[in-house]
Short mmCIF file of C-alpha atoms and ligand atoms in Angstrom, two decimals:
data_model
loop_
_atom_site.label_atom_id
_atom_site.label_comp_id
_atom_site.label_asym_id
_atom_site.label_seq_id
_atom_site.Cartn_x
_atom_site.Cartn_y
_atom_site.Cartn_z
CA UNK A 1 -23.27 -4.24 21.26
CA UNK A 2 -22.23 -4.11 24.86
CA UNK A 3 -18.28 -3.29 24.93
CA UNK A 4 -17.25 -7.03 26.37
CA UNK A 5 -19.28 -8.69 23.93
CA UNK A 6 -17.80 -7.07 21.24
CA UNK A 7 -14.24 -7.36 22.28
CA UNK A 8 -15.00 -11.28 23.03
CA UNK A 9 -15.83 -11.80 19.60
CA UNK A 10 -12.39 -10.07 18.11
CA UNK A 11 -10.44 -12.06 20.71
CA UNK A 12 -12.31 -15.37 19.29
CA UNK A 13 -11.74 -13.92 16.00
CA UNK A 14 -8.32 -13.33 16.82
CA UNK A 15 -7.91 -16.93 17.88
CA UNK A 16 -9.33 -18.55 14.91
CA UNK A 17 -6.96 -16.35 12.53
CA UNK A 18 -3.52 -17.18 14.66
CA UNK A 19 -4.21 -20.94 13.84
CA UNK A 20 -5.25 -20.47 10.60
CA UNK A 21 -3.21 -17.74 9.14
CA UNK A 22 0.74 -18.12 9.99
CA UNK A 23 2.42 -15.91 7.60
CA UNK A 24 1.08 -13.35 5.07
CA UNK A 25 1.23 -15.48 2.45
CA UNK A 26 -1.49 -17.31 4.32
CA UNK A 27 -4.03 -14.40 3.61
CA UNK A 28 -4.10 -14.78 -0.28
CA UNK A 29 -6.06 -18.60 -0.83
CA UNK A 30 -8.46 -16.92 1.75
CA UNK A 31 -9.13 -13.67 -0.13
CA UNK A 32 -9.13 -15.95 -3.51
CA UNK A 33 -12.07 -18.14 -2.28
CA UNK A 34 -14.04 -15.03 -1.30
CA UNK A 35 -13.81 -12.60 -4.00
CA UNK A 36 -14.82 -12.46 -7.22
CA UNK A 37 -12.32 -14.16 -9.43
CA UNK A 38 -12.08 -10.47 -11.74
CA UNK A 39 -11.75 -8.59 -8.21
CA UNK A 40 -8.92 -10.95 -6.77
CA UNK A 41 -7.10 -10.99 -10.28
CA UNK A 42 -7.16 -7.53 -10.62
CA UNK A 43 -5.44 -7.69 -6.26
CA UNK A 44 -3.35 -10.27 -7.47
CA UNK A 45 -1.83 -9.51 -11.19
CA UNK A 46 1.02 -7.39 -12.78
CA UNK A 47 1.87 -5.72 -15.77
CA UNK A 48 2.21 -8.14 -18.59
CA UNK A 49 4.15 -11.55 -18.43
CA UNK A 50 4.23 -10.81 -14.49
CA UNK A 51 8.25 -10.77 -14.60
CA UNK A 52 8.88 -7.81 -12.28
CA UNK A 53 6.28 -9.42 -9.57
CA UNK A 54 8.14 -12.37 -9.88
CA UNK A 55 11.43 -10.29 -9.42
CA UNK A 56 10.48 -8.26 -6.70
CA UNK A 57 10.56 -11.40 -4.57
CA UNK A 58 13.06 -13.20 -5.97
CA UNK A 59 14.83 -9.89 -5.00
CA UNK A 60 14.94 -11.20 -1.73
CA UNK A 61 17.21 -14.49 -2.59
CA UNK A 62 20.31 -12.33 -3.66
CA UNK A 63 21.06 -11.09 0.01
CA UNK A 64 21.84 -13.51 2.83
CA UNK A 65 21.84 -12.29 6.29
CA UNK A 66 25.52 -12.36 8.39
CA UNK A 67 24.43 -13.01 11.96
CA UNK A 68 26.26 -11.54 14.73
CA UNK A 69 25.97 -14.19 18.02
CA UNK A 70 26.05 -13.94 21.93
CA UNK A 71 24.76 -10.36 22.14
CA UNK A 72 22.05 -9.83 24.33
CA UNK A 73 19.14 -8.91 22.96
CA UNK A 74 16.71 -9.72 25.74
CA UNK A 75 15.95 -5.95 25.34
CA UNK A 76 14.71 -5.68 21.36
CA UNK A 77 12.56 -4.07 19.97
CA UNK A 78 11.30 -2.84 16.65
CA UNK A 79 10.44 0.85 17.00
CA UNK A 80 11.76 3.30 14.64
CA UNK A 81 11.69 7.24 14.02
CA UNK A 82 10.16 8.49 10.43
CA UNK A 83 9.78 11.83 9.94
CA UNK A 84 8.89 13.68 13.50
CA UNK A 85 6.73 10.30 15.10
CA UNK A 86 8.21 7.30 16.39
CA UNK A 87 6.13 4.28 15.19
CA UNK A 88 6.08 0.72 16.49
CA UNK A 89 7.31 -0.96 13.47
CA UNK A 90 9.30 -0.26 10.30
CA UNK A 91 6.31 -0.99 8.25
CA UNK A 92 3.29 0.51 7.31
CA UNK A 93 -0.01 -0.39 4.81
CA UNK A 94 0.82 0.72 1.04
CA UNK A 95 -2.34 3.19 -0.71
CA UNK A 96 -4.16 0.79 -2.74
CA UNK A 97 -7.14 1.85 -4.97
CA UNK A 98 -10.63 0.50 -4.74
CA UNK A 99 -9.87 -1.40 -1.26
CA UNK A 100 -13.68 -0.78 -0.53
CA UNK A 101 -15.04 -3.17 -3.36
CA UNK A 102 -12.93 -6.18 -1.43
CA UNK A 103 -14.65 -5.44 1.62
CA UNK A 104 -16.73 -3.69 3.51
CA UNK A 105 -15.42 -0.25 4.58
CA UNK A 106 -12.28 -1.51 3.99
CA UNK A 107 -10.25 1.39 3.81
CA UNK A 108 -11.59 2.68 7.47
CA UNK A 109 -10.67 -0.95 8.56
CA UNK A 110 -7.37 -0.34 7.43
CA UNK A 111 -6.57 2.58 9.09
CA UNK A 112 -7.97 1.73 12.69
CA UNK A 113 -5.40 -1.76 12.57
CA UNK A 114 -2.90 0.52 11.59
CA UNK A 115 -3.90 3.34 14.59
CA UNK A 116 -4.23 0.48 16.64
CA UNK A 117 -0.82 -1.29 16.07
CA UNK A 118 0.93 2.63 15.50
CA UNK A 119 1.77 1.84 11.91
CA UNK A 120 1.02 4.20 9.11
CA UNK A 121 -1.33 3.96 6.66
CA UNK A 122 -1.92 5.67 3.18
CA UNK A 123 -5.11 5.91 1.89
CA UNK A 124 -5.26 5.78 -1.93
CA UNK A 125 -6.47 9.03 -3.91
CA UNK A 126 -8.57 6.02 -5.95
CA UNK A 127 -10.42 5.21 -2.41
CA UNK A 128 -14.26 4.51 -2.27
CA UNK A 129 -14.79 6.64 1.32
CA UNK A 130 -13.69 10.36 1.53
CA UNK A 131 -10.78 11.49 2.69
CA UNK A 132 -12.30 13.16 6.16
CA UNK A 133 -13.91 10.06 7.33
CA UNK A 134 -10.64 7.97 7.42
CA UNK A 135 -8.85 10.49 8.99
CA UNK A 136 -11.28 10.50 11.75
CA UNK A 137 -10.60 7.18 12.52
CA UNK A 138 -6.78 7.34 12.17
CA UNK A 139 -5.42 11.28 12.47
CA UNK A 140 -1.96 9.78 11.25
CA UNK A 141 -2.95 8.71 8.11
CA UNK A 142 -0.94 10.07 4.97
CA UNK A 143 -2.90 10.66 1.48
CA UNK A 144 -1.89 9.14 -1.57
CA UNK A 145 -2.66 11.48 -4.64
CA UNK A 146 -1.23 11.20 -8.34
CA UNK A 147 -0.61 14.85 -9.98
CA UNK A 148 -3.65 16.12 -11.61
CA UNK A 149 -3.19 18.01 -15.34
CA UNK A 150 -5.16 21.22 -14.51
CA UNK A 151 -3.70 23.47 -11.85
CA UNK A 152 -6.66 24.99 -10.55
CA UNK A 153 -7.83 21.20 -9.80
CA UNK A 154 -4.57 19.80 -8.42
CA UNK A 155 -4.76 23.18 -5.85
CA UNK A 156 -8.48 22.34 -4.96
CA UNK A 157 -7.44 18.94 -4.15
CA UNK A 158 -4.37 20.05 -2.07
CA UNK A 159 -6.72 22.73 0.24
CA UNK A 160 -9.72 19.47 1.23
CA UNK A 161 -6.37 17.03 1.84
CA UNK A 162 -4.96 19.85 4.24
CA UNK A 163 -8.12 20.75 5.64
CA UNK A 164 -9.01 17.46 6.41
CA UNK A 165 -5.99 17.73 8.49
CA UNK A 166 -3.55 15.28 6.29
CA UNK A 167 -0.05 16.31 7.10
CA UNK A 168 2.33 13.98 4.46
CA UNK A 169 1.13 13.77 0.84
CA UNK A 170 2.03 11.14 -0.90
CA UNK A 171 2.63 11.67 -4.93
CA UNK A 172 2.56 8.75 -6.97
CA UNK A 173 4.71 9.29 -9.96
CA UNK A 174 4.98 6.17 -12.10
CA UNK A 175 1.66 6.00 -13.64
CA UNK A 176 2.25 8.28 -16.68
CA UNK A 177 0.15 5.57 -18.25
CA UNK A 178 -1.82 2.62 -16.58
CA UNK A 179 -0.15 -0.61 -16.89
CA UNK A 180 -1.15 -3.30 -19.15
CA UNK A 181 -3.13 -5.98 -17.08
CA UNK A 182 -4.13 -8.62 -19.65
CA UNK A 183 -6.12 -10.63 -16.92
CA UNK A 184 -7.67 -7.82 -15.93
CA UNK A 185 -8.87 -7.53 -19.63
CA UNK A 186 -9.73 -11.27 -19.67
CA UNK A 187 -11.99 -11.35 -16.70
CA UNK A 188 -13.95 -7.87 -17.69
CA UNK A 189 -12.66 -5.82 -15.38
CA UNK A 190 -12.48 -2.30 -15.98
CA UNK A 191 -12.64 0.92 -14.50
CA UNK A 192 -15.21 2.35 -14.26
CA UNK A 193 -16.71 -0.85 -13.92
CA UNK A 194 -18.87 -2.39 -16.69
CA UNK A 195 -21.83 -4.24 -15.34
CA UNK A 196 -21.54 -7.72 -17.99
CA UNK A 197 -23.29 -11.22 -17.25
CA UNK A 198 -19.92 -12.39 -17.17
CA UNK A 199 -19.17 -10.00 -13.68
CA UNK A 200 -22.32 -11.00 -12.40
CA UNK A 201 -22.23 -14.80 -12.78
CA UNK A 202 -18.59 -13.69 -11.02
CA UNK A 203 -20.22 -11.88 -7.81
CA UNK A 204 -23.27 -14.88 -7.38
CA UNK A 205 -20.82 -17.29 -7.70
CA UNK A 206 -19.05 -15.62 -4.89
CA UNK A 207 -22.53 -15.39 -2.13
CA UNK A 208 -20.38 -13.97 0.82
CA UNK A 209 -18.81 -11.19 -0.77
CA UNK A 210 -21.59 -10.44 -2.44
CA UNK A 211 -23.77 -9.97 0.67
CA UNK A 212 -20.97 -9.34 3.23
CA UNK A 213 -19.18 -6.70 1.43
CA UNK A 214 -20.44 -5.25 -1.98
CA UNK A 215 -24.77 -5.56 -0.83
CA UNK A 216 -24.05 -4.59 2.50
CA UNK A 217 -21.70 -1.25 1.02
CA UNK A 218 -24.49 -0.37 -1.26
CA UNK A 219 -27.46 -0.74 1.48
CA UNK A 220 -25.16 1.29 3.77
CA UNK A 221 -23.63 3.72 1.75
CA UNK A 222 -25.18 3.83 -1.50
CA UNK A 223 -23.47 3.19 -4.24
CA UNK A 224 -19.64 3.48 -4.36
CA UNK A 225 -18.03 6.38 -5.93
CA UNK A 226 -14.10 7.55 -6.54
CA UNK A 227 -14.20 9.60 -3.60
CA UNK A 228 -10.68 11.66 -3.74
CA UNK A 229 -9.52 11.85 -7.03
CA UNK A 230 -11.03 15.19 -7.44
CA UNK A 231 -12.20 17.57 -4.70
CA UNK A 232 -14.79 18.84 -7.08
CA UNK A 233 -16.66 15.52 -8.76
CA UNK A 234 -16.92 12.02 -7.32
CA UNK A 235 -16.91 9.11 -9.81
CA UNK A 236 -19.01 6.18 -10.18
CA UNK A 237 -17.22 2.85 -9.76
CA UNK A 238 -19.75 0.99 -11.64
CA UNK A 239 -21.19 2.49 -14.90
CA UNK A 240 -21.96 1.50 -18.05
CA UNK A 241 -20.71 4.18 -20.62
CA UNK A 242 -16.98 4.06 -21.41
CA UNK A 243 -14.33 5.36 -18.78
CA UNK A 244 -14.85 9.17 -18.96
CA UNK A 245 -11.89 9.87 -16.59
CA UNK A 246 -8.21 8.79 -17.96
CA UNK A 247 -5.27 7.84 -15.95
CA UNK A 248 -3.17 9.42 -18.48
CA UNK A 249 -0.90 11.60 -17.11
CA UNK A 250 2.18 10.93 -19.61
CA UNK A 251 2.34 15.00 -20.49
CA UNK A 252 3.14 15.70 -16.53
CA UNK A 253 7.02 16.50 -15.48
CA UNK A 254 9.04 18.17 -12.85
CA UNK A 255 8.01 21.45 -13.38
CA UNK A 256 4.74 20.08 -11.67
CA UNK A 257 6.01 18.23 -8.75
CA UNK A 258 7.53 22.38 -8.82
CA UNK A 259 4.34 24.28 -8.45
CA UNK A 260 2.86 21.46 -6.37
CA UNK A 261 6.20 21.77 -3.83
CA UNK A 262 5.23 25.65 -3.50
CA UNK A 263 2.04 24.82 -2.42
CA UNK A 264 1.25 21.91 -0.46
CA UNK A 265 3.57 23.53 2.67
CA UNK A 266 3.60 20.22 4.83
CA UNK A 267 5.48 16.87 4.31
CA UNK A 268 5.47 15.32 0.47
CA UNK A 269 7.11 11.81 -0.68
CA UNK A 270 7.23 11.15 -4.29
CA UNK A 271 6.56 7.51 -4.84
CA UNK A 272 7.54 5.61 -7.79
CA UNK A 273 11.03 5.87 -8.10
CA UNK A 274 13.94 3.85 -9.14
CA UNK A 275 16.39 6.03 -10.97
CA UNK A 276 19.42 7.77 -8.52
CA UNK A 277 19.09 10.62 -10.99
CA UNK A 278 15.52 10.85 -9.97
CA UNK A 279 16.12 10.89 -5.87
CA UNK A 280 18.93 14.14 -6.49
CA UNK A 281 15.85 15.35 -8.56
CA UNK A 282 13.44 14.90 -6.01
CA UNK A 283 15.51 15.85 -2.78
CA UNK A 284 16.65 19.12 -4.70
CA UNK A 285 13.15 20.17 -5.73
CA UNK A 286 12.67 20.25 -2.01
CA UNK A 287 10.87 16.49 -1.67
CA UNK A 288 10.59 15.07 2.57
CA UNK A 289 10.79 11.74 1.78
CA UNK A 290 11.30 9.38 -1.61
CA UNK A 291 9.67 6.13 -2.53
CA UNK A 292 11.59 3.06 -4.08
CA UNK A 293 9.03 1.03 -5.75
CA UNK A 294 8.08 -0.67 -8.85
CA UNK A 295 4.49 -0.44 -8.11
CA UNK A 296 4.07 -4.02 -7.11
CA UNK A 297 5.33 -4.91 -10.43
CA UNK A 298 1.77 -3.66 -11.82
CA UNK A 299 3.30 -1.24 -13.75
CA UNK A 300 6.32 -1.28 -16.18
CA UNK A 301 6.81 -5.20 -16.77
CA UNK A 302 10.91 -5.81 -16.34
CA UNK A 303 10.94 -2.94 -14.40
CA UNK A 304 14.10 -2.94 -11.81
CA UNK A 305 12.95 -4.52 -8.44
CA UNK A 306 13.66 -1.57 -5.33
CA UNK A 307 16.89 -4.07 -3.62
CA UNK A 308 18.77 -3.46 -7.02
CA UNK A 309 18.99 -0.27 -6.73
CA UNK A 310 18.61 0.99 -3.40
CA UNK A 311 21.76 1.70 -2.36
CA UNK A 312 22.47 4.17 -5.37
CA UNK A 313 18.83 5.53 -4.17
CA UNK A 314 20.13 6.03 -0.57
CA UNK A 315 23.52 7.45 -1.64
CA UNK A 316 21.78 9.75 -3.90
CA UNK A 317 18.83 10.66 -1.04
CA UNK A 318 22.21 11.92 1.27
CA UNK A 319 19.95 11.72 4.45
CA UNK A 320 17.06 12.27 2.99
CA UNK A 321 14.42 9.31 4.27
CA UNK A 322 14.13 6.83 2.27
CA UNK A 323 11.31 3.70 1.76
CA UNK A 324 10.77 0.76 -0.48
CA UNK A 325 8.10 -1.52 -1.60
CA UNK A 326 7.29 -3.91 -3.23
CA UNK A 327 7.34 -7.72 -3.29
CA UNK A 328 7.67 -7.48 0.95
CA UNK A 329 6.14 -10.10 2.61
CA UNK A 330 8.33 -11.51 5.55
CA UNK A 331 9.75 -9.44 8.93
CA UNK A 332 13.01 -10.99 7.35
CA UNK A 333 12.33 -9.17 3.56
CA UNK A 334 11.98 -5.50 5.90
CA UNK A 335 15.29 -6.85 8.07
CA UNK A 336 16.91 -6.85 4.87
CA UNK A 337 16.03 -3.49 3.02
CA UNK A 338 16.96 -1.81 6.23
CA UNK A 339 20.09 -3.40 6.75
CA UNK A 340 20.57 -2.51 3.00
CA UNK A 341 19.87 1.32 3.92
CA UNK A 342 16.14 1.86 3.78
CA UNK A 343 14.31 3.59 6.33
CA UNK A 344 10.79 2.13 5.85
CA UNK A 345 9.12 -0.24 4.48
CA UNK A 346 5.26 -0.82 2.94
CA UNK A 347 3.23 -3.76 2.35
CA UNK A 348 0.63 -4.21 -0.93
CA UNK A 349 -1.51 -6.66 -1.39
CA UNK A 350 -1.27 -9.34 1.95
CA UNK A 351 -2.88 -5.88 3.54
CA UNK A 352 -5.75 -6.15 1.10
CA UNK A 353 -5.85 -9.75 1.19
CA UNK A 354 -5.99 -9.87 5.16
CA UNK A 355 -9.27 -6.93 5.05
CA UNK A 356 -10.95 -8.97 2.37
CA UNK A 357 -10.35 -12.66 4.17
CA UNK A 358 -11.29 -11.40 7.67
CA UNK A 359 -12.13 -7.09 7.89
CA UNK A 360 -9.75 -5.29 10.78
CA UNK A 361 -8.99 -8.26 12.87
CA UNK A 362 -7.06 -9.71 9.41
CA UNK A 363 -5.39 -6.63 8.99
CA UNK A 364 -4.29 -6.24 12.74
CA UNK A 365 -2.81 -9.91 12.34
CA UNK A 366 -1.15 -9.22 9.26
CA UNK A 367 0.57 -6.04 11.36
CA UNK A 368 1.52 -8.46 14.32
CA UNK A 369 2.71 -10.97 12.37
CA UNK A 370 5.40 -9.41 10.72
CA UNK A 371 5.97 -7.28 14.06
CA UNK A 372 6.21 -10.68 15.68
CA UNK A 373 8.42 -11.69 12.38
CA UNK A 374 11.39 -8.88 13.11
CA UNK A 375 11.22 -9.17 16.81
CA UNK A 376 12.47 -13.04 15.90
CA UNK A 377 14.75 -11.79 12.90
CA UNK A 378 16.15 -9.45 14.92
CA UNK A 379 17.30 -11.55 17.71
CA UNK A 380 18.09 -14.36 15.15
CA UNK A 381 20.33 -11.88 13.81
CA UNK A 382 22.31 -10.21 17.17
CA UNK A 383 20.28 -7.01 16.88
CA UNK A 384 18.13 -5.09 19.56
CA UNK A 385 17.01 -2.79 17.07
CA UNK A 386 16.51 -1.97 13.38
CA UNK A 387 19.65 0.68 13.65
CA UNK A 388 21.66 -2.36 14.58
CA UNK A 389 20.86 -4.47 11.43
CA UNK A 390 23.11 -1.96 9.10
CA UNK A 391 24.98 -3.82 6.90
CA UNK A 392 24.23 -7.38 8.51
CA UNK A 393 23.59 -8.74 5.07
CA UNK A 394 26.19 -9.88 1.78
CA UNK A 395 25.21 -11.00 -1.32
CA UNK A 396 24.49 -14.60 -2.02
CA UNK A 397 26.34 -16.43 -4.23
C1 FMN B 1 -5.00 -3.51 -5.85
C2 FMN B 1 -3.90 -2.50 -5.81
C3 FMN B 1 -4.20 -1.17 -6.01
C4 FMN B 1 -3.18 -0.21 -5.95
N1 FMN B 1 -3.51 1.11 -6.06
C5 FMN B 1 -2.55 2.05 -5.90
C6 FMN B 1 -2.90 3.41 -5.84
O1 FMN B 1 -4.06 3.78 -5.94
N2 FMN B 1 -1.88 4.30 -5.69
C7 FMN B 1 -0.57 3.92 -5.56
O2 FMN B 1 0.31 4.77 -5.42
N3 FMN B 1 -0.23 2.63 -5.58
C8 FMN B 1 -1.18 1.69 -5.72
N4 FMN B 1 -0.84 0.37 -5.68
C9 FMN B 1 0.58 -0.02 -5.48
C10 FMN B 1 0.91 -0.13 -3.98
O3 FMN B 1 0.87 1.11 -3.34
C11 FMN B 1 2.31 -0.71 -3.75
O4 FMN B 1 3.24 0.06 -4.46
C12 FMN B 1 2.43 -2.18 -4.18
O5 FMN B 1 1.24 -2.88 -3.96
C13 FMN B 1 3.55 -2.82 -3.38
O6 FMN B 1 3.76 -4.13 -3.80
P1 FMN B 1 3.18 -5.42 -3.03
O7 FMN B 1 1.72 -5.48 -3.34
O8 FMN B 1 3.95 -6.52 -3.67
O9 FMN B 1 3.46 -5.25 -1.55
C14 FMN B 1 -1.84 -0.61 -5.75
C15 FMN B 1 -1.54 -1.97 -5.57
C16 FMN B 1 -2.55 -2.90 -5.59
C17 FMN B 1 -2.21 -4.35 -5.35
#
């Protein structure tokens, strides 16, 4: 397609989402009336009675901002420093496993908004595309992996992420076990996943997914596979025997984020925690960067949400950076972690929702409306920049 045509259609694009989509939020009945009810459950849900989901933002209640007025703040903006690059926004697009079955090339959708708009991305060691194509499109995204039992496998895994030129590793830590997703359970969705009549009456009933995303994958790229769990094996996403490959990692400690420290030599964030005792632990075993999250609430059900406890977490980090998730949805949710002390913050689901509703030109709206969110917050608030928000919130009563 000639370059102007294509670029007129993402401005119309463009237009249609900005007057249909005002908030994040906005994404999720639009990614509900496309997917597959099992598909957008299994986006949607949490761990049990959905209590920490529910908490993490609630979280957001128990802090009210304290504006400061008449500063000028005609200058603002809402760049920040992480690590050694300066990116446009304090907020980047969470790893999230089996983005491709949403939509089409997904995670490669992903990563271009987020090139585009300078935010960083993580793809998800559970992704459907490997590992070097995304990084083609976006040379500054990170890699999400969770610690694999057998050394000789984790190391294998290590050399294709660095070769493929990924510079910060991301180690998820609190999935000793997978969470317990009843709906998940209720609408037949499993992983691998089972072919049933009752997923198939799903997928027909759901005619532009089914063509637009999971037809049109398959007639493109064959059938999807687990990409980058393994460097060895890739995994069928749909088969019918029983799950051969276990997320069970409860046997897994320290000592291995040890031997993985001494040899992954570039940047590594351990994601997952929540405990103070487990920042010390991570910035002593020699850790760039920790990750305050309850996993979206998917995870351990009652489960602290990340505001609770982050400033023990950034007390305990001493300099170290640190970021949250979790529950974010609003420029004015990321105003208040950082004024709380975080450095960075990621986004979940209204990232997934926003590829699966309307492919790269969703996600690049989510990105610019929360940019547009904080530019507002901020002068709302007597800021120019995110450094000037410290401490600009108290609690609510
Ligand atoms: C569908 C889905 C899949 C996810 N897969 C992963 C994953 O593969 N690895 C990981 O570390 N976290 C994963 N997460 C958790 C996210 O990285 C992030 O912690 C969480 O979504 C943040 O909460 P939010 O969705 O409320 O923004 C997943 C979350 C969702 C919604």
């Amino acid at each position: 397609m000639p370059r102007s045509s294509s670029s007129a259609r993402r401005s119309t694009a463009a237009a249609s989402l900005s007057r249909r989509v005002l908030c994040l939020d906005d994404f999720e009945p639009l990614a509900r009336a496309r997917l597959p009810r099992a598909l957008f459950e299994y986006i949607r849900g949490g761990a049990e009675d959905g209590s920490s989901v529910r908490a993490n933002r609630q979280q957001f209640h128990r802090w009210a901002f304290l504006p400061a007025t008449l500063r000028n703040t005609a200058e603002r903006h809402t760049r920040v420093q992480l690590f050694d690059t300066e990116w446009a926004a304090p907020f980047g697009i969470a790893p999230m496993g089996g983005c491709g079955l949403a939509a089409y090339r997904a995670d490669l959708a992903m990563a271009a908004a987020a090139a585009r708009a300078q935010v960083p991305h993580v793809l998800s060691g559970a992704s459907l595309v490997t590992l070097e194509k995304v990084i083609q499109v976006n040379p500054h995204t990170w890699f999400q992996a969770y610690l694999v039992p057998d050394p000789a496998g984790q190391t294998a895994l290590l050399d294709r992420v660095a070769a493929a030129g990924y510079r910060t590793l991301v180690i998820t830590t609190d999935v000793p076990v997978p969470g317990y997703r009843e709906a998940d359970l209720r609408n037949g969705y499993t992983s691998p996943l089972r072919p049933s009549a009752q997923l198939a009456f799903d997928a027909l009933r759901h005619p532009r997914w089914l063509c637009g995303s999971f037809a049109r994958t398959w007639a493109r790229e064959g059938a999807p596979h687990f990409e980058n769990f393994d460097a060895r094996q890739r995994i069928p996403v749909l088969s019918r025997r029983a799950p051969t490959r276990s997320h069970r990692r409860d046997a897994m400690d320290w000592t291995h984020i040890e031997r993985l420290r001494a040899v992954w030599p570039y940047r590594l964030v351990l994601k997952g925690l929540l405990d103070a005792n487990d920042v010390t632990r991570a910035r002593t075993l020699g850790a760039d960067g920790v990750w305050i999250s309850n996993h979206g609430g998917r995870q351990l059900d009652g489960a602290v949400t990340p505001l609770q406890v982050l400033a023990h977490c950034v007390a305990a980090a001493q300099g170290l950076p640190v970021i949250c998730d979790s529950g974010f949805r609003r420029g004015s949710d990321i105003l208040k972690a950082l004024a709380l002390g975080t450095d960075f913050v990621f986004i979940g689901r209204p990232m997934l929702y926003a590829v699966a509703a309307a492919g790269e030109a969703g996600v690049s709206h989510a990105i610019a409306l929360l940019q547009a969110e904080m530019l507002r917050g901020l002068a709302l608030l007597g800021a120019r920049h995110c450094n000037e928000v410290a401490e600009r919130v108290v609690p609510a009563t």
